[in-house]
Coordinates of C-alpha atoms in Angstrom, one line a residue:
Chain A
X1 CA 0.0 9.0 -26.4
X2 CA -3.8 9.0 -26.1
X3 CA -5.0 6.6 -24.5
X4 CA -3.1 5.0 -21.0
X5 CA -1.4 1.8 -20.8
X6 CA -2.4 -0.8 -18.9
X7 CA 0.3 0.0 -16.2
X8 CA -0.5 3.1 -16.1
X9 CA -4.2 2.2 -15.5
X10 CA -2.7 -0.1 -12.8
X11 CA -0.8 2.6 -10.9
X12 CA -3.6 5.1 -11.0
X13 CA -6.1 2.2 -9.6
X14 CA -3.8 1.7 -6.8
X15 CA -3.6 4.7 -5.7
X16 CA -7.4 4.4 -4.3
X17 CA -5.4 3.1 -1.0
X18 CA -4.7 5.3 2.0
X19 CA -0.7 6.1 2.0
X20 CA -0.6 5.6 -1.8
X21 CA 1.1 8.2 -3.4
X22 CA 2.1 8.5 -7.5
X23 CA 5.8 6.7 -6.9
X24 CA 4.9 3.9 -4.4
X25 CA 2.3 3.4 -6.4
X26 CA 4.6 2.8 -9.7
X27 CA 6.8 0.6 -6.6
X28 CA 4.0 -1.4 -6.2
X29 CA 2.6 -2.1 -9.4
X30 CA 5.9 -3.2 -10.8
X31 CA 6.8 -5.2 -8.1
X32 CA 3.2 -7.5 -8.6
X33 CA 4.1 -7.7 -12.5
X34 CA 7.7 -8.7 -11.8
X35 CA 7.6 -11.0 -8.3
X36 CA 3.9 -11.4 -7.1
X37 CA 1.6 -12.4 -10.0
X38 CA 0.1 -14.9 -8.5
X39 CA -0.4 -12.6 -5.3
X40 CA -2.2 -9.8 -7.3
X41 CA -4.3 -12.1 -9.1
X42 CA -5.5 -13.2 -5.9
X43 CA -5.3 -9.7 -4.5
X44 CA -8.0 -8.5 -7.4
X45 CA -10.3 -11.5 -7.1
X46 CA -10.4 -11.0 -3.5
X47 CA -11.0 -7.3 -3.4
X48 CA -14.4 -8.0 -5.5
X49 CA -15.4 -10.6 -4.0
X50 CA -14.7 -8.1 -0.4
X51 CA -16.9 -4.9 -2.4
X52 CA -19.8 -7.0 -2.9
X53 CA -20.3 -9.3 -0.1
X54 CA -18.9 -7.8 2.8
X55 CA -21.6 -5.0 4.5
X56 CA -22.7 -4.4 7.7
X57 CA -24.0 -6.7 10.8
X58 CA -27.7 -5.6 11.3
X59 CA -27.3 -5.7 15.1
X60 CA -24.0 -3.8 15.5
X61 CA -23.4 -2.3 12.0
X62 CA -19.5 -3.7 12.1
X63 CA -18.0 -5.2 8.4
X64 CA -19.5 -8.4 8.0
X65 CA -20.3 -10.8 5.0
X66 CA -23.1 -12.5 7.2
X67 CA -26.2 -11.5 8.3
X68 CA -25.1 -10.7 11.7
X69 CA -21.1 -10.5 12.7
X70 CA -19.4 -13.0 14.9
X71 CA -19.2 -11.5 17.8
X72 CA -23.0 -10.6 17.9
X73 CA -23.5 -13.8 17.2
X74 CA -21.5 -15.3 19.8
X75 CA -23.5 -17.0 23.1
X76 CA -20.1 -16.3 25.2
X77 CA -20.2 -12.2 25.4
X78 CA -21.5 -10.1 28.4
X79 CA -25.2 -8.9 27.1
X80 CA -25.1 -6.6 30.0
X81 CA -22.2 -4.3 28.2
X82 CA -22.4 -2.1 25.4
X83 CA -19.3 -0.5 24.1
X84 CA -20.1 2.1 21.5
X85 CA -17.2 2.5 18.6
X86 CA -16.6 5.1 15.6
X87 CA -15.5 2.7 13.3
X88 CA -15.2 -1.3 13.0
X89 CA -11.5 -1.1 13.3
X90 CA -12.0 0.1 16.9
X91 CA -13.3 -3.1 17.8
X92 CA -10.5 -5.2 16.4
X93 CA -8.0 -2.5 18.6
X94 CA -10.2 -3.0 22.0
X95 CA -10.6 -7.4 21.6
X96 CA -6.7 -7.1 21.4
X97 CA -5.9 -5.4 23.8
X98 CA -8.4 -5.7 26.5
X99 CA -10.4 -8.4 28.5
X100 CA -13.3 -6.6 27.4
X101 CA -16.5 -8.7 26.8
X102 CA -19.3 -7.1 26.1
X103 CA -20.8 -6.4 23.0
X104 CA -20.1 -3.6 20.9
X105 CA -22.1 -1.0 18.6
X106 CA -20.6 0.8 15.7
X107 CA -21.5 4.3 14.7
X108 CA -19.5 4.3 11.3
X109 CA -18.7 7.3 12.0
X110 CA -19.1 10.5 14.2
X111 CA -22.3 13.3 14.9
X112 CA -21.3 16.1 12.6
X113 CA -24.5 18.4 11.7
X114 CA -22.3 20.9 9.4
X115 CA -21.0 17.7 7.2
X116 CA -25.3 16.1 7.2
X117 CA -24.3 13.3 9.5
X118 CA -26.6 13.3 11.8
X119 CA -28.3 10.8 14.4
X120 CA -30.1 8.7 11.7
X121 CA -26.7 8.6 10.3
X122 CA -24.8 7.0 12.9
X123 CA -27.9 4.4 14.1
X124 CA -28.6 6.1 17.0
X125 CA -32.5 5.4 16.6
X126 CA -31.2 2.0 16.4
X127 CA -29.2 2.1 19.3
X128 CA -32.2 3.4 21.4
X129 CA -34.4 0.6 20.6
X130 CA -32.0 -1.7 21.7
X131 CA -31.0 0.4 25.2
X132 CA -35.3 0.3 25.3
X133 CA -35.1 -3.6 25.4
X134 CA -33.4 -3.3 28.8
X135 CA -30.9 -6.0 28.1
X136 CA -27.9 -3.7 28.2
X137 CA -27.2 -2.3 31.9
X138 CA -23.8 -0.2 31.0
X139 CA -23.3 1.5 27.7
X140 CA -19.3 2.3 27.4
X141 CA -18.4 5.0 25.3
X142 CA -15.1 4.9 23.0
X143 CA -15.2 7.4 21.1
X144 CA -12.5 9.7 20.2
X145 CA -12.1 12.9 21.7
X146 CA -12.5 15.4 18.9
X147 CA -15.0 17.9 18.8
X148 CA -17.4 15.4 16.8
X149 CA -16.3 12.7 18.7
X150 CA -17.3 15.4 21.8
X151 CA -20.8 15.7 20.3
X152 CA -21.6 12.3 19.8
X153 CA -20.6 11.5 23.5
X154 CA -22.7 14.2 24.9
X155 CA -26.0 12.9 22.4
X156 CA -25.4 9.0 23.6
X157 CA -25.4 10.7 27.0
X158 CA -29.0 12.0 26.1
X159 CA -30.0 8.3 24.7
X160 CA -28.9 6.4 27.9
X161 CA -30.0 8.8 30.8
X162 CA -33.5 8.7 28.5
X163 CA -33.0 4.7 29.0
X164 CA -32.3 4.9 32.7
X165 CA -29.2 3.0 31.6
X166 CA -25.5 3.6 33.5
X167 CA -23.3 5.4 31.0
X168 CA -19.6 5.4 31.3
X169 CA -16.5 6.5 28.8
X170 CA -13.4 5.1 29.2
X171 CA -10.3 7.2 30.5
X172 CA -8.0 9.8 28.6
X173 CA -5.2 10.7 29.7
X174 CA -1.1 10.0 29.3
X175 CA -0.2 7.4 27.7
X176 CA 0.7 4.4 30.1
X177 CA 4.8 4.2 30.1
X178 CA 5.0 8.1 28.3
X179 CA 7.2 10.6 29.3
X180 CA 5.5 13.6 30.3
X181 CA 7.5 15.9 27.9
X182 CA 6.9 14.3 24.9
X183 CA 2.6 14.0 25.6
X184 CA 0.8 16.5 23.8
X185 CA -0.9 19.9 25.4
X186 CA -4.2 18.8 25.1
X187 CA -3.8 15.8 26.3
X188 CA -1.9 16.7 29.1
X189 CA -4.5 19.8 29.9
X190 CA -7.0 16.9 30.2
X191 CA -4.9 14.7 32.1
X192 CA -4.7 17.4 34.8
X193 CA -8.1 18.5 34.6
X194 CA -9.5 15.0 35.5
X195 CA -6.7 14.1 37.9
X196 CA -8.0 11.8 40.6
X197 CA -7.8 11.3 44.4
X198 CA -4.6 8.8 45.1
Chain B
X1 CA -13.5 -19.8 14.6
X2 CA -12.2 -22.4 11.8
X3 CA -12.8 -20.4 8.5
X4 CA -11.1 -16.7 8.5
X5 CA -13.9 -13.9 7.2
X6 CA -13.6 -12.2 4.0
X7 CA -12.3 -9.3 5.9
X8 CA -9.6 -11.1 7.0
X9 CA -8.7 -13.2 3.5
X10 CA -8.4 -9.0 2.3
X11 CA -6.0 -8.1 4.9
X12 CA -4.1 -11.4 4.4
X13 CA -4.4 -10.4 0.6
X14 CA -3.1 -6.9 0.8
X15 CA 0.0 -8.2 2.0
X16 CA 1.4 -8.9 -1.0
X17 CA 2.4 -5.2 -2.1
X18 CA 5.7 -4.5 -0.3
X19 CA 6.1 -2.4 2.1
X20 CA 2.3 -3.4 3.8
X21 CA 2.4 -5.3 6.6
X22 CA -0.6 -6.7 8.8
X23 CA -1.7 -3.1 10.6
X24 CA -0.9 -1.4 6.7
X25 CA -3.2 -4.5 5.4
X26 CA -5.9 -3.8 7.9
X27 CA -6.0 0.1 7.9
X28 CA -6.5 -0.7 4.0
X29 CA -9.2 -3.2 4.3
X30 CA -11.4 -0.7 6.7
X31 CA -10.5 2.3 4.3
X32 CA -11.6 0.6 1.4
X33 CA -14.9 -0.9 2.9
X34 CA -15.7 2.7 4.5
X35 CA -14.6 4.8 1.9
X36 CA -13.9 3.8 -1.5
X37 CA -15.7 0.7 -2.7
X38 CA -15.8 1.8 -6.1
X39 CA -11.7 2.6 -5.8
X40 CA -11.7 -0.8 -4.4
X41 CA -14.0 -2.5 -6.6
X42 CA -12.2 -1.1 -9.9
X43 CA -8.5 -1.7 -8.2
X44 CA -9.7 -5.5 -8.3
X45 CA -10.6 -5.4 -11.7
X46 CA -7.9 -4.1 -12.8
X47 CA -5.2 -6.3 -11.0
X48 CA -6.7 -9.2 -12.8
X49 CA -6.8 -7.4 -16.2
X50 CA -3.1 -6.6 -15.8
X51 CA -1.7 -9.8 -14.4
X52 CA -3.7 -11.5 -17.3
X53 CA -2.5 -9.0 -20.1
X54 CA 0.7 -7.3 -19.3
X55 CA 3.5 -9.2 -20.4
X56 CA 7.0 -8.5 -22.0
X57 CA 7.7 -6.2 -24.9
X58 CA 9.6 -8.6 -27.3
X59 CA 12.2 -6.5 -28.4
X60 CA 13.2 -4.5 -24.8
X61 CA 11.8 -6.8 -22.5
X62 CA 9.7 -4.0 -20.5
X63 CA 6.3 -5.0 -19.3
X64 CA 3.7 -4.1 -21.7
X65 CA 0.2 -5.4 -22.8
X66 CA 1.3 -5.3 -26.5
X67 CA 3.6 -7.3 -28.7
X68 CA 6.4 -4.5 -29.0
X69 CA 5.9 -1.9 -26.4
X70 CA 5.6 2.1 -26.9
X71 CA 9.2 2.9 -27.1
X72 CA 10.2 0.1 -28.8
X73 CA 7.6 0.9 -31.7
X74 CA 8.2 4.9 -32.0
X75 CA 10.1 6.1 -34.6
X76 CA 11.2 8.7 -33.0
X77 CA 14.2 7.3 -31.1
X78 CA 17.6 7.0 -31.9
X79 CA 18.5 3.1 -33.0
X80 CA 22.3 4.0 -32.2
X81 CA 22.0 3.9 -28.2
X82 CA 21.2 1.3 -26.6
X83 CA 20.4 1.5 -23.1
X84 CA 20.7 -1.4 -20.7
X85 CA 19.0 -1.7 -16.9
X86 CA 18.2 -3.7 -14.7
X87 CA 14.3 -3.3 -14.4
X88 CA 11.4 -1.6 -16.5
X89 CA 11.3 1.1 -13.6
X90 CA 14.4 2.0 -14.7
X91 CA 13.5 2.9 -18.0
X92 CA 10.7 5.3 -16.5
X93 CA 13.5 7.0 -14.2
X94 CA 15.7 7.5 -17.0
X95 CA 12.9 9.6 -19.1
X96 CA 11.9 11.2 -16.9
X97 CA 15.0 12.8 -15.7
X98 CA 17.2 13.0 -18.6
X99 CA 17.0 13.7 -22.7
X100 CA 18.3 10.3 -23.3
X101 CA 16.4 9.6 -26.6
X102 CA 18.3 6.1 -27.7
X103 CA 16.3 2.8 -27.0
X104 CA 16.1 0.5 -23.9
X105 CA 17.1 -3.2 -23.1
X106 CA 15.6 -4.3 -19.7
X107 CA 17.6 -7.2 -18.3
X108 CA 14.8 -8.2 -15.9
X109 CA 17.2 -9.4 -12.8
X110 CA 21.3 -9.5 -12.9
X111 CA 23.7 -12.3 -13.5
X112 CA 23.6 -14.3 -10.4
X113 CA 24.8 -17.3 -10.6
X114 CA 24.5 -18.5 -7.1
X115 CA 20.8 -18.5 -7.6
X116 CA 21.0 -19.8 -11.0
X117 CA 20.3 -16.4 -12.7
X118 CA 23.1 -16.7 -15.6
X119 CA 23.0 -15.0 -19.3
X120 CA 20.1 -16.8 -20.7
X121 CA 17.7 -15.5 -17.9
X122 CA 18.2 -12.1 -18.9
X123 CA 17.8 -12.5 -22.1
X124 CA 21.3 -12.2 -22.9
X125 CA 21.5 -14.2 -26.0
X126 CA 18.3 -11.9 -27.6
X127 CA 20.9 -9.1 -26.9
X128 CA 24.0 -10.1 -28.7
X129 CA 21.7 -10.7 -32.0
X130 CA 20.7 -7.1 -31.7
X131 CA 24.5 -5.7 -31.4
X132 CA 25.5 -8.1 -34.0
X133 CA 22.5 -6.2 -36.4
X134 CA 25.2 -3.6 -36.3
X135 CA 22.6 -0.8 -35.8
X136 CA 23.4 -0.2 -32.8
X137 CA 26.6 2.0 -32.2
X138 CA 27.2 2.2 -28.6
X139 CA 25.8 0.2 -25.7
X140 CA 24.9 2.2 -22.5
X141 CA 25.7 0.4 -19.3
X142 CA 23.1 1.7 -16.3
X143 CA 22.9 -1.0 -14.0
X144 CA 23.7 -1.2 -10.0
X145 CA 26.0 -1.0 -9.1
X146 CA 26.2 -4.6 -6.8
X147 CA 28.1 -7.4 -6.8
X148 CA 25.5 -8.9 -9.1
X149 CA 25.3 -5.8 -11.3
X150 CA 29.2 -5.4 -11.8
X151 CA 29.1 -9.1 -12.9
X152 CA 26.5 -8.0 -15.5
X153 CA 28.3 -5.3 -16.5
X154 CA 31.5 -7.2 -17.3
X155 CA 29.1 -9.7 -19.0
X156 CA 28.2 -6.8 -21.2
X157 CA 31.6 -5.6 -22.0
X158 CA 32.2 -9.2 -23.1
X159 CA 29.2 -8.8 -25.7
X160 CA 29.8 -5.1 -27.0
X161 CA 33.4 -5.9 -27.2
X162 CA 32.6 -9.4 -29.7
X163 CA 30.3 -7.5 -31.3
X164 CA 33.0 -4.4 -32.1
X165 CA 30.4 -2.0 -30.2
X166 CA 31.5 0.9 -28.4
X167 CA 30.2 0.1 -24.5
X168 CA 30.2 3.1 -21.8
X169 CA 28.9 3.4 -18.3
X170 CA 26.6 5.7 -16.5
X171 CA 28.9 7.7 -13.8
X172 CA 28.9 6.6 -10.2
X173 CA 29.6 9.2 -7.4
X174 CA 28.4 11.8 -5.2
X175 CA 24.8 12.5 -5.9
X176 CA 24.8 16.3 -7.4
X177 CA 23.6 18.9 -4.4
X178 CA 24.7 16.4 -1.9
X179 CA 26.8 17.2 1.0
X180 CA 30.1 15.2 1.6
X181 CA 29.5 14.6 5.2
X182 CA 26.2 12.8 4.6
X183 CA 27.0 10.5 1.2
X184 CA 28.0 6.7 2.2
X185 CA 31.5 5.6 2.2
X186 CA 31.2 3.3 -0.3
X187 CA 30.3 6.2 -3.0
X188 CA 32.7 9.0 -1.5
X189 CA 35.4 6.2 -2.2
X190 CA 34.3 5.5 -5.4
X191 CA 34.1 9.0 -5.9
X192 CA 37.4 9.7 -5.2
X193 CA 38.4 6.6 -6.9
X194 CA 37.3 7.7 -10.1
X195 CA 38.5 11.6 -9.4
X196 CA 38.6 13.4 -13.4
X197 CA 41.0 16.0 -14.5
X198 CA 39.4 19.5 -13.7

C-alpha cells in the first residue's frame, strides 16, 4: 500500500489535538463516519473558518475574530484594574470564577530567554505604553508560578514600579477545601513561607 | 451578548468527537489557536474531504473512499472465510492482532429490532447472495457478544445453515494473561460455562 487512505489521512489529521493519541484517534474518526457526519462536516468548516479569522485583540492580545475582544470593548469593566494572564484561557478560568472586573492583558505566553521569548515576545513594550497612559492604578499579576512564570513576574515588577503603578499577585497557596496530605511539597513549602498573621 | 464568537461555535463544534466535553472542547480550541494552526487548518480540510468521500465498500460494507475497498480488491485473501463484525474497527483489530487472512463482512450496527434495526439494515440480504455464490466455505461469527449481538448471531446461523455453509464463532472467555480475581462475572461464567476437555 503506497499511498494512505483517506481514513487513514483522517486519523493522522486528528491527532494534531492535545490528548490525541494513535487509537483514540482511530475511535474518533470512525465514530464521525459512522454516527456524526453531519457534526464533522460542521466540525471541518468551522475549524477554517476559526484558523483564518480568529487572531488576537490589539489592546489585550486575547483570541478574537474582531478588531478588539469583547471584554476590551465593554464600557462596564473597571479601567482602573489590570490583570496580567499567560494565556487567553486564563481569562475564561478567572470571569468564571471570580467577581473580578477589570480588564485583562495577555502575554501568550511566559519570559523564557533560553527558548528566544523575550519581552517583545510577550507585549511587554505594549503593556508599558498602556501602564504610561496612567489609566490603570493596579496591575494584578496571574501568572503561574514556574520558574518562567517566576521571571515574568519579577520583569512586570520592573514595568510597574517604572510606572509608579501599585502591583499586586494574587495568593498561592493550599488549595481551599484540600487536605493537607494530599497538597504537594512545593506548594505547601510556599504556603508556609508566606503564612500570615491570624 | 446575543451572537456566540467563533471561539465559542469551535468549542461547541469540538464536541462532537466522543469522549470531549466542554473543558476537552475548550482546552482544544486554545491549543489549536496557540499552537497548531496549520494542524488545525489541515484537520478541517480534511474532515470535509472525508465526510464528502468516504463511503461504503460495496462488497464488505467498510468505510472506504473507493467503490470496493482494499481488502475486498486484493487477491491475496482467502475467498473461503468469511468474517462477520459488527463495525469496520473491527476489521482493523482483527489484522492487526491475528493471521486471519479470509475476507470481511461488516454489519454496520446489530439486529435490533426495538429500534427498528432488523436484517435489511445490516445488509443482511447482500450477505445471503454471497453464501449462496458457494465460494464461501465457512462463515466466521465475531460479533458482541450483547443481547443485540447474540440475536445477530442466531440470525447468522439461520443464513449459513440455508445456505449449507459451515458457521463457527470466535471464543468467548477469560482474556489470556488475565487474572481470575479481576475478570467480570459475566465472562468467568461464561468461561466456565463453556469449560473444554484438557
Amino acid at each position: 500500500m503506497t499511498t494512505p487512505s483517506l481514513l487513514q489521512k483522517l486519523t493522522d489529521a486528528l491527532r494534531c489535538m492535545p490528548g490525541v493519541g494513535p487509537k483514540s484517534a482511530q475511535r474518533i474518526a470512525y465514530h464521525l463516519l459512522a454516527r456524526d457526519r453531519a457534526g464533522a462536516s460542521r466540525l471541518g468548516e468551522i475549524l477554517q473558518e476559526a484558523v483564518e479569522k480568529i487572531g488576537h485583540c490589539s489592546v489585550c492580545r486575547t483570541f478574537t475574530e474582531h478588531e478588539v475582544c469583547e471584554l476590551c470593548a465593554s464600557p462596564r469593566r473597571d479601567d482602573s484594574q489590570l490583570c496580567v494572564v499567560e494565556g487567553p484561557q486564563d481569562i475564561l478560568a478567572i470571569e468564571q470564577a471570580t467577581d473580578y472586573r477589570g480588564r485583562y492583558f495577555v502575554l501568550l505566553g511566559r519570559l523564557s530567554p533560553l527558548d528566544g521569548i523575550g519581552p517583545e515576545n510577550l507585549g511587554l513594550d505594549q503593556l508599558t505604553r498602556r501602564l504610561d497612559e496612567h489609566v490603570v492604578k493596579e496591575l494584578i499579576v496571574a501568572v503561574s508560578t514556574t520558574m518562567e512564570g517566576e521571571a515574568t513576574a519579577h520583569y512586570l515588577r520592573g514595568i510597574a514600579h517604572d510606572a509608579g503603578i501599585r502591583i499586586t499577585r494574587i495568593a498561592y497557596g493550599v488549595p481551599i477545601g484540600g487536605e493537607l496530605e494530599f497538597v504537594d511539597r512545593g506548594t505547601l513549602s510556599h504556603a508556609i513561607a508566606s503564612r500570615r498573621e491570624l
